[in-house]
């Protein structure tokens, strides 16, 4: 299967998200240098955490579009920066999971494609998952 050439609608990571992650990585290295106090283990841990955060930001830069919808189906991000096209026939349900923890409610868009389940949050979509779910359902022919 190949991804659609011109999606009717797409949702992407807001540009501020990878910028904040990269700033956090720089902050971790600076904190590691400041607090290492000659201990190479502390510095190595800070650099490892920063590298992980930077890799997470690079993913946002390489694959900013997390979800695209057109008349043929849905295209979702897969793996680090790949894409997978799901024809409408395999999409069983598009729902929103709401959970409350510590007084905060979080929403996750769930796309059930039979053997696979794709989960996307607000930071992935740049929009509230409930609104995205409505648009995805409306795009289904």
PDB file of C-alpha atoms in Angstrom:
ATOM      1  CA  UNK A   1       0.000   0.000   0.000  1.00  0.00           C
ATOM      2  CA  UNK A   2       1.214   3.488  -0.745  1.00  0.00           C
ATOM      3  CA  UNK A   3       0.334   6.703   1.081  1.00  0.00           C
ATOM      4  CA  UNK A   4      -2.141   9.062  -0.543  1.00  0.00           C
ATOM      5  CA  UNK A   5      -0.690  11.774  -2.737  1.00  0.00           C
ATOM      6  CA  UNK A   6      -2.943  14.624  -1.643  1.00  0.00           C
ATOM      7  CA  UNK A   7      -4.547  14.252   1.784  1.00  0.00           C
ATOM      8  CA  UNK A   8      -7.822  16.052   2.303  1.00  0.00           C
ATOM      9  CA  UNK A   9      -6.798  16.913   5.875  1.00  0.00           C
ATOM     10  CA  UNK A  10      -3.663  16.405   7.930  1.00  0.00           C
ATOM     11  CA  UNK A  11      -2.576  16.983  11.527  1.00  0.00           C
ATOM     12  CA  UNK A  12       0.998  17.643  12.568  1.00  0.00           C
ATOM     13  CA  UNK A  13       3.173  18.250  15.591  1.00  0.00           C
ATOM     14  CA  UNK A  14       3.137  21.963  16.468  1.00  0.00           C
ATOM     15  CA  UNK A  15       6.528  23.595  15.673  1.00  0.00           C
ATOM     16  CA  UNK A  16       7.029  24.581  19.311  1.00  0.00           C
ATOM     17  CA  UNK A  17       7.091  20.954  20.488  1.00  0.00           C
ATOM     18  CA  UNK A  18      10.425  19.905  18.908  1.00  0.00           C
ATOM     19  CA  UNK A  19      11.904  23.295  19.845  1.00  0.00           C
ATOM     20  CA  UNK A  20      11.001  22.727  23.508  1.00  0.00           C
ATOM     21  CA  UNK A  21      12.430  19.190  23.375  1.00  0.00           C
ATOM     22  CA  UNK A  22      15.711  20.423  21.880  1.00  0.00           C
ATOM     23  CA  UNK A  23      15.903  23.192  24.492  1.00  0.00           C
ATOM     24  CA  UNK A  24      15.319  20.569  27.156  1.00  0.00           C
ATOM     25  CA  UNK A  25      18.168  18.463  25.763  1.00  0.00           C
ATOM     26  CA  UNK A  26      20.509  21.450  25.890  1.00  0.00           C
ATOM     27  CA  UNK A  27      19.324  22.161  29.424  1.00  0.00           C
ATOM     28  CA  UNK A  28      20.052  18.594  30.496  1.00  0.00           C
ATOM     29  CA  UNK A  29      23.611  18.804  29.189  1.00  0.00           C
ATOM     30  CA  UNK A  30      24.111  22.164  30.920  1.00  0.00           C
ATOM     31  CA  UNK A  31      22.687  20.771  34.152  1.00  0.00           C
ATOM     32  CA  UNK A  32      24.937  17.721  33.836  1.00  0.00           C
ATOM     33  CA  UNK A  33      27.991  19.919  33.381  1.00  0.00           C
ATOM     34  CA  UNK A  34      26.961  22.102  36.299  1.00  0.00           C
ATOM     35  CA  UNK A  35      26.182  19.285  38.719  1.00  0.00           C
ATOM     36  CA  UNK A  36      28.679  16.639  37.570  1.00  0.00           C
ATOM     37  CA  UNK A  37      31.268  17.991  39.995  1.00  0.00           C
ATOM     38  CA  UNK A  38      33.979  15.836  38.416  1.00  0.00           C
ATOM     39  CA  UNK A  39      31.810  12.702  38.398  1.00  0.00           C
ATOM     40  CA  UNK A  40      31.841  11.205  34.873  1.00  0.00           C
ATOM     41  CA  UNK A  41      28.818   8.994  35.644  1.00  0.00           C
ATOM     42  CA  UNK A  42      26.563  11.991  36.353  1.00  0.00           C
ATOM     43  CA  UNK A  43      27.706  13.701  33.187  1.00  0.00           C
ATOM     44  CA  UNK A  44      27.241  10.520  31.139  1.00  0.00           C
ATOM     45  CA  UNK A  45      23.696  10.100  32.477  1.00  0.00           C
ATOM     46  CA  UNK A  46      22.831  13.704  31.641  1.00  0.00           C
ATOM     47  CA  UNK A  47      24.269  13.346  28.128  1.00  0.00           C
ATOM     48  CA  UNK A  48      22.397  10.038  27.593  1.00  0.00           C
ATOM     49  CA  UNK A  49      19.103  11.616  28.699  1.00  0.00           C
ATOM     50  CA  UNK A  50      19.782  14.626  26.473  1.00  0.00           C
ATOM     51  CA  UNK A  51      20.529  12.357  23.506  1.00  0.00           C
ATOM     52  CA  UNK A  52      17.223  10.567  24.028  1.00  0.00           C
ATOM     53  CA  UNK A  53      15.336  13.847  24.207  1.00  0.00           C
ATOM     54  CA  UNK A  54      17.131  15.136  21.089  1.00  0.00           C
ATOM     55  CA  UNK A  55      16.241  11.933  19.204  1.00  0.00           C
ATOM     56  CA  UNK A  56      12.623  12.444  20.240  1.00  0.00           C
ATOM     57  CA  UNK A  57      12.779  15.992  18.845  1.00  0.00           C
ATOM     58  CA  UNK A  58      14.412  14.792  15.602  1.00  0.00           C
ATOM     59  CA  UNK A  59      11.469  12.413  15.114  1.00  0.00           C
ATOM     60  CA  UNK A  60       9.134  15.401  15.319  1.00  0.00           C
ATOM     61  CA  UNK A  61      11.214  17.200  12.686  1.00  0.00           C
ATOM     62  CA  UNK A  62      11.504  14.202  10.309  1.00  0.00           C
ATOM     63  CA  UNK A  63       7.856  13.158  10.518  1.00  0.00           C
ATOM     64  CA  UNK A  64       5.829  16.178  11.633  1.00  0.00           C
ATOM     65  CA  UNK A  65       2.603  14.941  10.008  1.00  0.00           C
ATOM     66  CA  UNK A  66       1.205  12.334  12.379  1.00  0.00           C
ATOM     67  CA  UNK A  67      -2.181  11.796  10.766  1.00  0.00           C
ATOM     68  CA  UNK A  68      -3.606  12.399   7.294  1.00  0.00           C
ATOM     69  CA  UNK A  69      -7.074  11.560   6.016  1.00  0.00           C
ATOM     70  CA  UNK A  70      -8.403  11.374   2.476  1.00  0.00           C
ATOM     71  CA  UNK A  71     -11.077   9.519   0.525  1.00  0.00           C
ATOM     72  CA  UNK A  72      -8.879   6.380   0.340  1.00  0.00           C
ATOM     73  CA  UNK A  73      -8.244   6.071   4.071  1.00  0.00           C
ATOM     74  CA  UNK A  74      -6.006   7.196   6.891  1.00  0.00           C
ATOM     75  CA  UNK A  75      -2.213   7.590   6.920  1.00  0.00           C
ATOM     76  CA  UNK A  76      -0.529   7.384  10.321  1.00  0.00           C
ATOM     77  CA  UNK A  77       3.068   7.698  11.456  1.00  0.00           C
ATOM     78  CA  UNK A  78       4.712   4.312  12.022  1.00  0.00           C
ATOM     79  CA  UNK A  79       7.939   3.592  13.823  1.00  0.00           C
ATOM     80  CA  UNK A  80      10.492   6.370  14.118  1.00  0.00           C
ATOM     81  CA  UNK A  81       9.549   8.330  10.993  1.00  0.00           C
ATOM     82  CA  UNK A  82       7.727   5.930   8.669  1.00  0.00           C
ATOM     83  CA  UNK A  83       4.150   6.073   7.474  1.00  0.00           C
ATOM     84  CA  UNK A  84       1.409   3.500   7.095  1.00  0.00           C
ATOM     85  CA  UNK A  85      -1.689   3.892   4.957  1.00  0.00           C
ATOM     86  CA  UNK A  86      -4.864   2.298   6.322  1.00  0.00           C
ATOM     87  CA  UNK A  87      -7.652   1.887   3.764  1.00  0.00           C
ATOM     88  CA  UNK A  88     -11.101   2.666   5.153  1.00  0.00           C
ATOM     89  CA  UNK A  89     -12.004  -1.040   4.926  1.00  0.00           C
ATOM     90  CA  UNK A  90      -9.516  -1.950   7.681  1.00  0.00           C
ATOM     91  CA  UNK A  91     -10.415   0.932  10.015  1.00  0.00           C
ATOM     92  CA  UNK A  92     -12.778  -0.596  12.554  1.00  0.00           C
ATOM     93  CA  UNK A  93     -13.208   2.357  14.916  1.00  0.00           C
ATOM     94  CA  UNK A  94     -12.059   5.901  15.587  1.00  0.00           C
ATOM     95  CA  UNK A  95     -12.557   6.753  19.252  1.00  0.00           C
ATOM     96  CA  UNK A  96     -11.282   9.107  21.931  1.00  0.00           C
ATOM     97  CA  UNK A  97     -10.055   7.710  25.235  1.00  0.00           C
ATOM     98  CA  UNK A  98     -10.437  10.136  28.159  1.00  0.00           C
ATOM     99  CA  UNK A  99      -8.634   9.537  31.436  1.00  0.00           C
ATOM    100  CA  UNK A 100      -8.420  11.680  34.526  1.00  0.00           C
ATOM    101  CA  UNK A 101      -5.273  11.554  36.641  1.00  0.00           C
ATOM    102  CA  UNK A 102      -4.317  13.938  39.413  1.00  0.00           C
ATOM    103  CA  UNK A 103      -7.265  16.141  38.502  1.00  0.00           C
ATOM    104  CA  UNK A 104      -6.179  16.527  34.854  1.00  0.00           C
ATOM    105  CA  UNK A 105      -8.069  14.973  31.963  1.00  0.00           C
ATOM    106  CA  UNK A 106      -6.058  13.615  29.066  1.00  0.00           C
ATOM    107  CA  UNK A 107      -7.457  12.607  25.691  1.00  0.00           C
ATOM    108  CA  UNK A 108      -5.990  10.154  23.202  1.00  0.00           C
ATOM    109  CA  UNK A 109      -7.235   9.527  19.672  1.00  0.00           C
ATOM    110  CA  UNK A 110      -7.457   5.786  19.037  1.00  0.00           C
ATOM    111  CA  UNK A 111      -7.588   4.397  15.507  1.00  0.00           C
ATOM    112  CA  UNK A 112      -8.410   0.699  15.595  1.00  0.00           C
ATOM    113  CA  UNK A 113      -7.345  -1.044  12.399  1.00  0.00           C
ATOM    114  CA  UNK A 114      -7.991  -4.640  13.418  1.00  0.00           C
ATOM    115  CA  UNK A 115      -4.580  -6.023  14.242  1.00  0.00           C
ATOM    116  CA  UNK A 116      -3.070  -2.601  14.976  1.00  0.00           C
ATOM    117  CA  UNK A 117      -4.065   0.231  17.275  1.00  0.00           C
ATOM    118  CA  UNK A 118      -2.733   3.736  16.616  1.00  0.00           C
ATOM    119  CA  UNK A 119      -2.700   6.222  19.506  1.00  0.00           C
ATOM    120  CA  UNK A 120      -2.231   9.959  19.040  1.00  0.00           C
ATOM    121  CA  UNK A 121      -2.347  12.720  21.634  1.00  0.00           C
ATOM    122  CA  UNK A 122      -2.831  16.442  21.417  1.00  0.00           C
ATOM    123  CA  UNK A 123       0.935  17.047  21.095  1.00  0.00           C
ATOM    124  CA  UNK A 124       0.971  14.725  18.063  1.00  0.00           C
ATOM    125  CA  UNK A 125      -2.036  16.319  16.403  1.00  0.00           C
ATOM    126  CA  UNK A 126      -1.776  19.992  17.279  1.00  0.00           C
ATOM    127  CA  UNK A 127      -5.523  19.885  18.014  1.00  0.00           C
ATOM    128  CA  UNK A 128      -7.866  18.339  20.570  1.00  0.00           C
ATOM    129  CA  UNK A 129      -8.269  14.592  19.835  1.00  0.00           C
ATOM    130  CA  UNK A 130     -12.076  14.827  20.119  1.00  0.00           C
ATOM    131  CA  UNK A 131     -12.209  17.408  17.299  1.00  0.00           C
ATOM    132  CA  UNK A 132      -9.830  15.340  15.166  1.00  0.00           C
ATOM    133  CA  UNK A 133     -11.955  12.207  15.730  1.00  0.00           C
ATOM    134  CA  UNK A 134     -15.037  14.046  14.476  1.00  0.00           C
ATOM    135  CA  UNK A 135     -13.223  15.198  11.336  1.00  0.00           C
ATOM    136  CA  UNK A 136     -11.805  11.723  10.675  1.00  0.00           C
ATOM    137  CA  UNK A 137     -15.253  10.130  11.033  1.00  0.00           C
ATOM    138  CA  UNK A 138     -16.738  12.801   8.756  1.00  0.00           C
ATOM    139  CA  UNK A 139     -14.094  12.049   6.091  1.00  0.00           C
ATOM    140  CA  UNK A 140     -15.102   8.379   5.903  1.00  0.00           C
ATOM    141  CA  UNK A 141     -16.980   7.952   2.607  1.00  0.00           C
TER     142      UNK A 141
END
